C-alpha positions as CSV (number, residue, x, y, z in Angstrom):
1,M,2.7,-39.3,12.3
2,S,4.0,-37.0,9.6
3,S,7.1,-38.2,7.7
4,I,8.1,-34.6,6.8
5,P,10.9,-33.5,9.1
6,P,10.0,-30.6,11.5
7,D,13.5,-29.0,11.3
8,P,13.3,-26.1,8.7
9,V,16.5,-27.1,7.0
10,L,15.3,-30.7,6.5
11,A,11.9,-29.5,5.5
12,R,13.4,-27.3,2.8
13,A,15.5,-30.1,1.6
14,E,12.5,-32.4,1.4
15,L,10.5,-29.9,-0.6
16,R,13.4,-29.2,-2.9
17,A,13.8,-33.0,-3.5
18,F,10.1,-33.1,-4.3
19,N,10.5,-30.3,-6.8
20,R,13.3,-32.1,-8.5
21,T,11.5,-35.4,-8.8
22,V,8.3,-33.7,-10.2
23,T,10.1,-31.5,-12.7
24,E,12.1,-34.6,-14.0
25,R,9.1,-36.9,-14.2
26,I,6.8,-34.5,-16.1
27,G,9.5,-33.5,-18.6
28,V,10.2,-29.9,-17.5
29,L,13.9,-30.4,-18.0
30,E,13.5,-31.2,-21.6
31,D,14.0,-28.4,-24.1
32,Q,10.8,-29.3,-25.9
33,Y,7.9,-30.2,-23.7
34,L,5.9,-33.2,-25.1
35,D,8.1,-33.0,-28.2
36,R,6.1,-30.1,-29.6
37,G,9.1,-27.8,-30.2
38,R,8.3,-25.4,-27.3
39,S,9.1,-25.1,-23.7
40,L,6.6,-26.0,-21.0
41,A,6.2,-22.3,-20.3
42,L,5.0,-21.5,-23.8
43,D,2.6,-24.5,-23.9
44,R,1.1,-23.5,-20.5
45,L,0.6,-20.0,-21.9
46,L,-1.2,-21.3,-24.9
47,W,-3.4,-23.5,-22.8
48,E,-4.2,-20.6,-20.5
49,I,-5.3,-18.4,-23.4
50,G,-7.5,-21.3,-24.4
51,T,-10.1,-21.3,-27.1
52,G,-12.0,-18.4,-25.5
53,G,-9.0,-16.0,-25.5
54,A,-7.9,-13.9,-22.6
55,E,-6.8,-10.3,-21.8
56,V,-3.0,-9.8,-21.5
57,R,-3.2,-8.2,-18.2
58,E,-5.3,-11.1,-16.8
59,L,-2.7,-13.5,-18.1
60,R,-0.1,-11.6,-16.3
61,E,-1.9,-11.6,-13.0
62,R,-3.0,-15.3,-13.4
63,L,0.5,-16.6,-14.1
64,G,2.5,-14.1,-12.1
65,L,4.7,-13.1,-15.0
66,D,6.8,-10.0,-15.6
67,S,5.1,-7.9,-18.4
68,G,8.3,-7.9,-20.5
69,Y,8.7,-11.7,-20.3
70,L,5.0,-12.3,-21.1
71,S,5.3,-10.0,-24.1
72,R,8.2,-12.1,-25.4
73,M,6.3,-15.3,-24.9
74,L,3.3,-13.9,-26.7
75,R,5.4,-12.8,-29.6
76,A,6.9,-16.4,-29.8
77,L,3.4,-17.9,-30.0
78,E,2.4,-15.3,-32.6
79,Q,5.4,-16.1,-34.7
80,E,4.3,-19.8,-34.8
81,G,0.9,-18.7,-35.9
82,L,-0.8,-20.1,-32.9
83,I,-2.3,-16.8,-31.5
84,V,-2.9,-13.2,-32.4
85,T,-3.0,-10.2,-30.0
86,A,-5.0,-7.1,-30.7
87,A,-6.8,-4.3,-28.9
88,S,-10.1,-5.5,-27.2
89,A,-13.3,-4.6,-29.1
90,D,-14.7,-3.2,-25.8
91,D,-11.8,-1.1,-24.8
92,S,-8.9,-0.1,-27.1
93,R,-6.6,0.3,-24.2
94,V,-6.9,-3.4,-23.3
95,R,-5.1,-6.0,-25.3
96,R,-6.4,-9.5,-25.8
97,A,-4.8,-12.8,-27.0
98,E,-6.8,-15.1,-29.1
99,V,-5.9,-18.5,-30.5
100,T,-6.0,-19.1,-34.2
101,D,-7.3,-22.3,-35.9
102,A,-3.7,-23.7,-35.7
103,G,-3.7,-22.8,-32.0
104,R,-6.9,-24.7,-31.3
105,A,-5.5,-27.7,-33.1
106,E,-2.3,-27.5,-31.1
107,I,-4.2,-27.3,-27.9
108,S,-6.1,-30.5,-28.8
109,I,-2.8,-32.2,-29.5
110,L,-1.3,-30.9,-26.2
111,D,-4.4,-32.2,-24.3
112,R,-4.0,-35.7,-25.8
113,L,-0.2,-35.8,-25.1
114,S,-0.7,-34.6,-21.6
115,D,-3.3,-37.4,-21.0
116,D,-0.8,-39.8,-22.4
117,L,1.9,-38.5,-19.9
118,A,-0.6,-38.9,-17.0
119,D,-1.4,-42.5,-18.1
120,A,2.4,-43.2,-18.3
121,I,2.8,-42.1,-14.7
122,L,-0.2,-43.9,-13.3
123,D,-0.1,-47.2,-15.3
124,P,3.0,-48.7,-13.6
125,L,1.4,-48.2,-10.1
126,T,-0.9,-50.5,-8.2
127,P,-4.4,-49.3,-7.6
128,K,-3.5,-48.5,-4.0
129,Q,-0.5,-46.5,-5.2
130,R,-2.7,-44.6,-7.8
131,E,-5.1,-43.7,-5.0
132,Q,-2.3,-42.5,-2.8
133,L,-0.6,-40.5,-5.6
134,L,-3.9,-38.8,-6.6
135,A,-4.8,-37.9,-3.1
136,A,-1.3,-36.6,-2.5
137,A,-1.5,-34.5,-5.8
138,A,-4.9,-33.0,-4.7
139,T,-3.4,-32.1,-1.3
140,T,-0.2,-30.7,-2.9
141,R,-2.2,-28.6,-5.3
142,R,-4.4,-27.2,-2.6
143,L,-1.5,-26.4,-0.4
144,L,0.6,-24.8,-3.2
145,T,-2.5,-22.7,-4.0
146,A,-2.8,-21.7,-0.4
147,S,0.9,-20.6,-0.3
148,A,0.3,-18.3,-3.3
149,I,-2.4,-16.3,-1.5
150,E,-1.1,-12.9,-0.4
151,V,-2.6,-11.1,2.6
152,S,-2.0,-7.3,2.5
153,P,-3.2,-4.2,4.3
154,V,-5.3,-2.0,2.1
155,D,-7.4,1.1,2.4
156,P,-11.1,0.2,2.9
157,D,-12.1,2.4,0.0
158,E,-9.9,0.7,-2.5
159,P,-11.7,-1.3,-5.2
160,A,-10.3,-4.6,-3.9
161,A,-11.7,-3.8,-0.4
162,R,-15.0,-2.7,-1.6
163,H,-15.3,-5.8,-3.8
164,A,-14.5,-8.1,-0.8
165,I,-17.1,-6.3,1.5
166,A,-19.7,-6.6,-1.2
167,Q,-19.0,-10.4,-1.5
168,Y,-19.2,-10.6,2.3
169,Y,-22.6,-9.0,2.3
170,T,-23.8,-11.4,-0.5
171,V,-22.8,-14.5,1.6
172,L,-24.6,-13.1,4.7
173,A,-27.7,-12.5,2.6
174,E,-27.6,-16.1,1.4
175,R,-26.9,-17.7,4.7
176,F,-28.8,-15.7,7.3
177,E,-32.3,-17.1,8.0
178,L,-34.1,-13.8,7.4
179,G,-31.6,-12.4,4.9
180,F,-29.2,-9.5,5.5
181,D,-29.6,-5.7,5.0
182,P,-26.3,-3.7,5.3
183,A,-28.3,-0.7,6.3
184,T,-29.5,-2.3,9.5
185,T,-26.3,-3.8,10.8
186,R,-24.0,-1.9,13.2
187,P,-21.8,0.3,11.0
188,A,-18.2,-0.2,10.3
189,P,-17.4,2.7,7.8
190,A,-14.1,3.0,6.0
191,D,-12.8,5.6,8.4
192,A,-13.2,3.1,11.2
193,L,-11.2,0.5,9.4
194,R,-8.2,2.7,8.2
195,P,-5.3,3.8,10.4
196,P,-5.2,5.0,13.0
197,A,-8.7,4.0,13.8
198,G,-8.5,0.5,12.4
199,R,-6.9,-1.9,9.9
200,F,-8.3,-3.8,6.9
201,L,-6.7,-6.7,5.2
202,V,-7.4,-8.3,1.8
203,A,-6.3,-11.7,0.6
204,T,-5.6,-12.1,-3.2
205,L,-4.8,-15.1,-5.3
206,K,-3.2,-14.3,-8.7
207,G,-4.9,-10.8,-8.6
208,T,-8.3,-12.1,-7.6
209,V,-9.7,-11.1,-4.2
210,V,-10.5,-14.2,-2.1
211,G,-10.8,-12.9,1.4
212,C,-10.8,-10.0,3.8
213,V,-11.0,-9.0,7.4
214,G,-10.9,-5.8,9.4
215,V,-10.6,-4.5,12.9
216,K,-11.9,-1.4,14.7
217,L,-9.4,-0.2,17.3
218,H,-11.1,1.2,20.5
219,A,-9.5,3.5,22.9
220,D,-9.8,1.0,25.8
221,G,-7.4,-1.5,24.1
222,V,-10.2,-3.6,22.6
223,G,-10.0,-4.6,18.9
224,E,-13.4,-5.3,17.4
225,I,-13.0,-7.8,14.4
226,K,-15.3,-7.2,11.5
227,R,-15.9,-8.5,7.9
228,L,-14.2,-11.8,8.0
229,W,-14.9,-13.4,4.6
230,V,-13.3,-16.2,2.5
231,S,-14.5,-16.9,-1.0
232,A,-15.9,-20.3,-1.9
233,E,-12.9,-21.1,-4.1
234,A,-10.4,-20.4,-1.3
235,R,-12.2,-22.5,1.4
236,G,-10.4,-25.5,2.8
237,M,-7.0,-23.9,2.5
238,G,-6.8,-22.4,6.0
239,L,-7.3,-18.9,4.8
240,G,-9.9,-18.0,7.4
241,R,-7.5,-18.9,10.3
242,R,-4.7,-17.1,8.5
243,L,-6.8,-14.0,8.1
244,L,-7.9,-14.2,11.8
245,T,-4.3,-14.5,13.0
246,A,-3.1,-11.7,10.8
247,I,-5.8,-9.2,12.1
248,E,-5.0,-10.3,15.6
249,D,-1.4,-9.4,15.0
250,A,-2.4,-6.1,13.5
251,A,-4.6,-5.3,16.5
252,R,-1.8,-6.3,18.9
253,D,0.8,-4.2,17.1
254,A,-1.6,-1.2,17.3
255,G,-1.8,-1.6,21.1
256,S,-4.9,-3.9,21.6
257,T,-4.8,-6.3,24.4
258,V,-8.1,-8.1,23.6
259,V,-10.1,-8.7,20.5
260,R,-13.9,-9.3,20.3
261,L,-16.3,-10.2,17.6
262,D,-20.0,-11.2,17.1
263,T,-21.5,-13.7,14.7
264,N,-24.7,-15.3,13.5
265,R,-25.7,-18.8,14.5
266,T,-25.9,-19.9,10.8
267,L,-22.2,-19.4,10.3
268,T,-21.2,-22.7,11.9
269,E,-17.8,-22.9,10.2
270,A,-16.9,-19.5,11.6
271,I,-18.0,-20.4,15.1
272,R,-15.9,-23.5,14.9
273,L,-12.9,-21.4,13.8
274,Y,-13.2,-19.0,16.6
275,R,-13.5,-21.7,19.3
276,T,-10.5,-23.6,18.0
277,A,-8.5,-20.3,17.7
278,G,-8.8,-19.6,21.4
279,Y,-11.9,-17.5,21.5
280,V,-14.3,-17.9,24.4
281,E,-18.0,-17.0,24.3
282,I,-19.0,-14.0,26.4
283,P,-22.3,-12.0,27.1
284,A,-23.3,-9.6,24.3
285,F,-21.1,-6.5,24.2
286,N,-23.1,-4.7,21.5
287,D,-26.6,-4.5,20.0
288,E,-25.9,-6.1,16.7
289,P,-29.3,-7.2,15.4
290,Y,-27.9,-10.2,13.4
291,A,-25.7,-11.6,16.2
292,H,-26.5,-14.7,18.3
293,H,-23.0,-15.3,19.7
294,W,-20.2,-12.9,21.0
295,F,-16.6,-14.0,21.5
296,E,-13.5,-12.6,23.0
297,K,-9.8,-13.5,23.0
298,Q,-7.0,-12.1,25.2
299,L,-3.9,-11.2,23.3
300,T,-0.4,-11.1,24.7
301,E,0.8,-7.8,25.8
302,P,2.0,-5.7,22.9
303,S,5.7,-5.5,22.3
304,P,7.5,-2.3,23.6
305,N,7.6,-0.9,20.1
306,S,3.9,-1.7,19.2
307,A,2.3,1.3,20.8
308,R,4.8,3.7,19.2
309,F,4.5,2.0,15.8
310,K,1.0,3.5,15.6
311,S,2.4,7.0,15.4
312,F,3.5,6.9,11.8
313,G,0.5,5.0,10.4
314,R,0.8,3.3,7.0
315,V,4.4,3.3,5.7
316,G,5.7,3.6,2.1
317,F,9.2,3.2,0.9
318,I,10.7,4.7,-2.3
319,G,14.2,3.8,-3.6
320,L,15.5,0.2,-3.3
321,G,19.1,0.5,-4.1
322,L,22.3,-0.5,-2.2
323,M,21.0,1.0,1.0
324,G,17.2,1.2,0.5
325,T,16.7,-2.6,0.0
326,P,18.3,-3.7,3.3
327,M,16.6,-0.9,5.1
328,A,13.2,-1.9,3.8
329,L,13.9,-5.5,4.7
330,R,14.7,-4.4,8.3
331,L,11.4,-2.6,8.6
332,L,9.5,-5.6,7.2
333,G,11.3,-7.8,9.7
334,A,10.2,-5.6,12.5
335,G,6.6,-6.2,11.5
336,I,6.0,-2.9,9.8
337,P,4.0,-3.4,6.6
338,L,5.4,-1.4,3.6
339,T,4.1,-0.3,0.3
340,A,7.2,0.0,-2.0
341,W,8.2,1.4,-5.4
342,T,11.4,1.9,-7.2
343,R,12.3,2.6,-10.8
344,S,13.7,-0.8,-11.4
345,P,10.9,-3.5,-11.1
346,A,13.5,-6.2,-10.5
347,A,14.7,-4.4,-7.4
348,L,11.1,-4.8,-5.9
349,A,11.4,-8.6,-5.8
350,P,13.3,-9.0,-2.6
351,V,11.0,-6.7,-0.6
352,V,7.8,-8.1,-2.1
353,D,9.1,-11.6,-1.3
354,A,9.5,-10.4,2.3
355,G,5.9,-9.2,2.5
356,A,5.9,-5.6,1.0
357,T,3.1,-4.5,-1.3
358,A,4.4,-3.4,-4.7
359,A,3.2,-0.1,-6.1
360,A,3.2,0.9,-9.7
361,S,4.3,4.4,-9.1
362,A,5.3,6.9,-6.4
363,E,1.8,8.3,-6.5
364,E,0.4,4.9,-5.5
365,V,2.9,4.7,-2.6
366,F,1.6,8.0,-1.3
367,A,-2.0,7.0,-1.8
368,A,-1.5,4.0,0.4
369,S,0.7,5.6,3.0
370,D,0.7,8.1,5.8
371,T,4.6,8.3,6.1
372,V,6.8,7.7,3.1
373,I,10.5,7.0,3.5
374,V,12.6,8.2,0.6
375,M,16.1,6.6,0.0
376,L,17.4,8.1,-3.3
377,R,20.9,8.9,-4.5
378,N,20.6,12.7,-4.8
379,A,18.3,15.7,-4.9
380,A,17.7,15.4,-8.6
381,A,16.4,11.8,-8.1
382,I,14.1,13.0,-5.3
383,E,12.8,15.8,-7.4
384,A,12.2,13.5,-10.3
385,V,9.9,11.4,-8.1
386,L,8.1,14.2,-6.2
387,Q,7.8,17.0,-8.7
388,G,5.6,17.4,-11.7
389,A,6.2,18.7,-15.1
390,H,6.3,22.3,-13.9
391,G,8.9,21.8,-11.2
392,T,6.4,21.9,-8.3
393,V,5.8,19.2,-5.7
394,Q,3.0,16.9,-6.6
395,P,-0.3,17.3,-4.7
396,F,-0.2,13.7,-3.7
397,V,2.2,14.6,-0.8
398,A,-0.6,16.6,0.9
399,G,-1.3,15.1,4.3
400,R,1.7,12.9,4.2
401,T,5.1,12.9,6.0
402,V,8.1,12.6,3.7
403,V,11.1,11.2,5.5
404,N,14.4,11.7,3.5
405,T,17.0,9.3,4.6
406,G,19.5,10.1,1.8
407,T,22.2,12.6,1.7
408,I,21.7,15.9,-0.2
409,A,22.9,19.4,0.2
410,P,21.6,21.3,3.2
411,T,20.4,24.1,0.8
412,E,18.6,21.5,-1.4
413,S,17.0,20.0,1.8
414,R,15.7,23.4,2.9
415,R,14.2,24.1,-0.5
416,L,12.6,20.6,-0.6
417,A,11.1,21.2,2.9
418,D,9.5,24.4,1.8
419,A,8.1,22.9,-1.4
420,I,6.6,19.9,0.5
421,E,5.1,22.2,3.1
422,A,3.7,24.4,0.4
423,A,2.0,21.3,-1.1
424,G,0.4,20.4,2.3
425,G,2.9,17.8,3.4
426,T,5.4,17.5,6.2
427,Y,9.1,17.0,5.6
428,V,11.6,15.3,8.0
429,E,15.4,15.1,7.5
430,A,16.6,11.6,8.5
431,P,19.9,10.9,6.9
432,V,21.5,7.8,8.0
433,S,25.2,7.3,8.6
434,G,26.6,3.9,7.5
435,S,26.8,1.6,4.5
436,R,25.2,-1.6,3.3
437,V,26.3,-3.9,6.1
438,P,25.1,-1.6,9.0
439,A,21.9,-1.2,7.0
440,E,21.5,-5.0,7.0
441,N,22.3,-5.3,10.7
442,G,20.3,-2.4,11.9
443,T,23.3,-0.5,13.2
444,L,23.0,2.7,11.2
445,V,23.2,6.0,13.0
446,G,20.1,8.1,12.3
447,L,20.0,12.0,12.4
448,L,16.7,13.8,12.6
449,A,15.7,17.3,12.0
450,G,12.3,18.9,11.4
451,P,9.1,19.9,13.2
452,A,9.2,18.4,16.8
453,A,5.8,16.7,16.4
454,A,6.8,15.1,13.1
455,I,10.1,13.9,14.7
456,D,8.2,12.3,17.5
457,R,6.0,10.4,15.0
458,V,8.7,9.0,12.8
459,R,11.4,8.3,15.4
460,P,10.0,4.8,16.1
461,L,10.2,4.1,12.4
462,L,14.0,4.5,12.5
463,E,14.5,2.3,15.5
464,P,14.6,-1.0,13.6
465,L,17.3,0.5,11.3
466,C,19.6,2.3,13.8
467,S,21.7,1.6,16.8
468,R,21.6,5.3,17.7
469,I,19.4,8.2,16.8
470,E,20.2,11.9,17.3
471,V,17.9,14.8,17.1
472,C,19.8,17.7,15.5
473,G,17.2,20.5,15.5
474,E,15.5,22.3,12.7
475,I,16.0,21.6,9.0
476,P,18.7,21.4,7.6
477,A,20.6,20.6,10.8
478,A,20.5,16.8,10.3
479,L,22.1,17.0,6.9
480,T,24.7,19.6,8.0
481,M,25.6,17.2,10.9
482,K,25.8,14.3,8.4
483,L,28.2,16.2,6.2
484,S,30.3,17.1,9.3
485,A,30.6,13.4,10.1
486,N,31.3,12.6,6.5
487,V,34.4,14.9,6.6
488,F,36.0,12.2,8.8
489,L,34.4,9.3,6.9
490,V,35.7,10.4,3.5
491,S,39.1,11.2,4.9
492,L,39.3,7.8,6.6
493,L,38.4,5.9,3.5
494,A,41.0,7.8,1.4
495,G,43.7,7.4,4.2
496,L,43.0,3.7,4.6
497,A,43.3,3.0,0.9
498,E,46.5,5.1,0.7
499,S,47.9,3.2,3.6
500,F,47.5,-0.1,1.8
501,H,48.7,1.4,-1.5
502,F,51.9,2.6,0.3
503,A,52.5,-0.8,2.0
504,D,51.9,-2.8,-1.2
505,A,54.1,-0.5,-3.4
506,L,56.9,-1.1,-0.9
507,Q,56.3,-4.9,-1.0
508,M,54.9,-5.2,2.5
509,D,52.5,-8.0,3.4
510,T,49.1,-6.2,3.4
511,A,47.5,-8.9,5.5
512,V,50.0,-8.1,8.3
513,L,49.2,-4.5,7.8
514,G,45.5,-5.3,8.2
515,R,46.1,-7.1,11.5
516,I,48.1,-4.2,12.9
517,L,45.4,-1.6,12.0
518,D,42.6,-3.8,13.4
519,A,44.5,-4.2,16.7
520,G,45.5,-0.5,17.1
521,Q,43.8,2.6,18.5
522,M,42.6,3.7,15.0
523,A,40.5,0.7,14.5
524,S,36.7,1.0,14.2
525,P,33.8,-1.2,12.9
526,L,34.1,0.6,9.6
527,S,37.9,0.4,9.3
528,R,37.8,-3.3,10.1
529,V,35.2,-4.0,7.4
530,K,37.2,-1.9,4.9
531,T,40.5,-3.4,5.9
532,D,39.2,-6.9,5.4
533,K,38.0,-5.9,1.9
534,L,41.3,-4.5,1.0
535,V,43.2,-7.6,2.2
536,R,40.9,-9.8,0.2
537,G,40.7,-7.5,-2.8
538,D,37.0,-7.5,-2.5
539,M,35.6,-4.5,-4.4
540,N,31.9,-5.3,-4.3
541,P,30.2,-2.1,-3.3
542,Q,28.9,-1.3,0.2
543,A,29.3,2.4,-0.4
544,S,30.6,3.2,-3.9
545,I,33.4,5.5,-5.1
546,A,30.7,7.5,-6.9
547,D,28.7,7.9,-3.6
548,V,31.8,9.0,-1.6
549,H,32.7,11.5,-4.4
550,A,29.2,12.9,-4.3
551,N,29.4,13.3,-0.6
552,A,32.8,15.0,-0.8
553,E,31.4,17.5,-3.3
554,L,28.5,18.3,-1.0
555,I,30.9,19.0,1.7
556,R,33.1,21.2,-0.5
557,E,30.0,23.1,-1.7
558,A,28.8,23.7,1.9
559,A,32.3,24.7,3.0
560,A,32.7,27.2,0.1
561,S,29.3,28.7,0.8
562,A,30.2,29.2,4.5
563,G,33.8,30.4,3.8
564,I,35.3,27.4,5.6
565,A,38.7,26.0,4.5
566,S,38.5,22.3,3.6
567,P,42.0,21.3,2.2
568,V,41.6,17.6,3.2
569,I,38.2,17.1,1.6
570,D,39.3,19.2,-1.5
571,T,42.1,16.6,-2.0
572,C,39.8,13.6,-1.4
573,A,37.2,15.0,-3.7
574,Q,39.8,15.2,-6.5
575,L,40.9,11.6,-5.8
576,F,37.5,10.1,-5.8
577,A,36.6,12.1,-8.9
578,A,39.6,10.5,-10.7
579,G,38.2,7.1,-9.5
580,V,34.9,7.8,-11.1
581,Q,36.5,9.1,-14.3
582,S,38.5,5.9,-14.6
583,G,35.4,3.8,-14.7
584,D,35.5,2.5,-11.1
585,G,32.7,4.6,-9.8
586,E,30.4,1.7,-9.0
587,L,33.0,-0.2,-7.2
588,D,33.4,0.0,-3.4
589,A,35.0,3.1,-2.0
590,V,38.2,1.2,-1.1
591,A,38.7,0.5,-4.8
592,I,40.2,3.9,-4.9
593,V,43.4,2.1,-4.2
594,R,43.3,1.2,-7.9
595,T,43.4,5.0,-8.7
596,L,46.3,5.5,-6.4
597,D,48.1,2.6,-8.2
598,A,47.5,4.3,-11.5
599,L,48.8,7.6,-10.2
600,S,52.0,6.0,-9.1
601,R,52.8,4.6,-12.5
């Protein structure tokens, strides 16, 4: 019986206690690891470079380090004279780190001191305890390595996928009694393994491809699993079962109710995996010349959303700010894989931790996606991402659907739609009404405008984000409707802040005011959230003063263009402009009460 508690809270506590014990016992907490004047991180980096040297990009992938942090660590080792970094002799674009004579000597010292530390841990133990500790260490290392493996959907023509399939073919050629010729097996071309026809997953460990699996999705609801491979170094870590489960989930979400596969009799480990995973042997369902066994597994019925999720294909997400991050996390939580990019690498971490694939550029997002959600602050930010040096939309949007969930001027949206369509893409307006908390809770209000067929494709994509979705018509109707709603929103925020300013200036208890407002007919989910923030003096942003000011200006511009009087918004725009000018622009909109206080002095 396992001594690890099954309860998730207790399990996390047990693992954290383990981490604390290990870090203390091996000296991680000391400012100088092994008394050599450096941290453990620097010593580990020196050891990883080794006497043979290493490419900087390889070190970054192997150790999972941010490029800036790695550069600082390399400079620290260079300053000690332990390494040198220079362009590779084979490729001047590639930098390599090489140890110096002093570095080699230091590695020898570190190896000796590390052996001494290991002896110091093992010597006090009995032989039986040593055996237990070493077995536990081997198990822990294997499981930690397994947890570091990432499984992600990729295009079958990407280099990682092609490499994985080549390795798969190599294994079959070695294992099959009569060898293996890819030209004689039943075909599974790239087009059959990419959405909407199929899916392909690749497993990577520190940048190295260690496994793959694909599925061909047939019209009769059958998913045919293909190309399941696990590298020799990743075997024994449960990766085969993990890949099998992941591709079953992908097939289920795509609408499959059953999965089938064929295999060769020499692949005994695979046959054992299939049988223990719930597959049953069936008569041959194809004419695969290398197959001796055919298996099938019934899947549970797809969720109500799964069939609709097929419509938008692979999904990309650009812009991980105050609203973008919780929106991306909601989509990931709904089982929708994302390829994400934003200008700040640090902002990628939460969504990557939640399962998103990080892209190095907007172009990479489009290359990996059929539908790309854009949540950026304004039209200038969108243009900076989508346009090239000559002010035209980049050709990488061709064949993709761009879903703009941010708020820009209707005229700017119309111009953007024309430019994307001219480049061969499709543009959908999908501004969302709400702030950070509704984004986190999936209670935004989504507005849609654009081509009817495109709206039908992307509407299921908004469902995990929104409690209500309204189709407004042709572009720019959604953004025009959003600005109409924002007339009330901006006025409400200004009026609520002025109510608290008025009460506080007349020495009224604002907590009592908050209870009165929350209980009255004017109360709304938004007003209750903002009232609570005003009572507590919490100015952390959900929607910032700068954002509200930008929205007010968009309304003013649209009103002026149409010849519409907008006296309330004109006043609010001036007020929020003063808040931005005072330096409070990044605070929550209710912080405009500070501007009101300043105006009263």
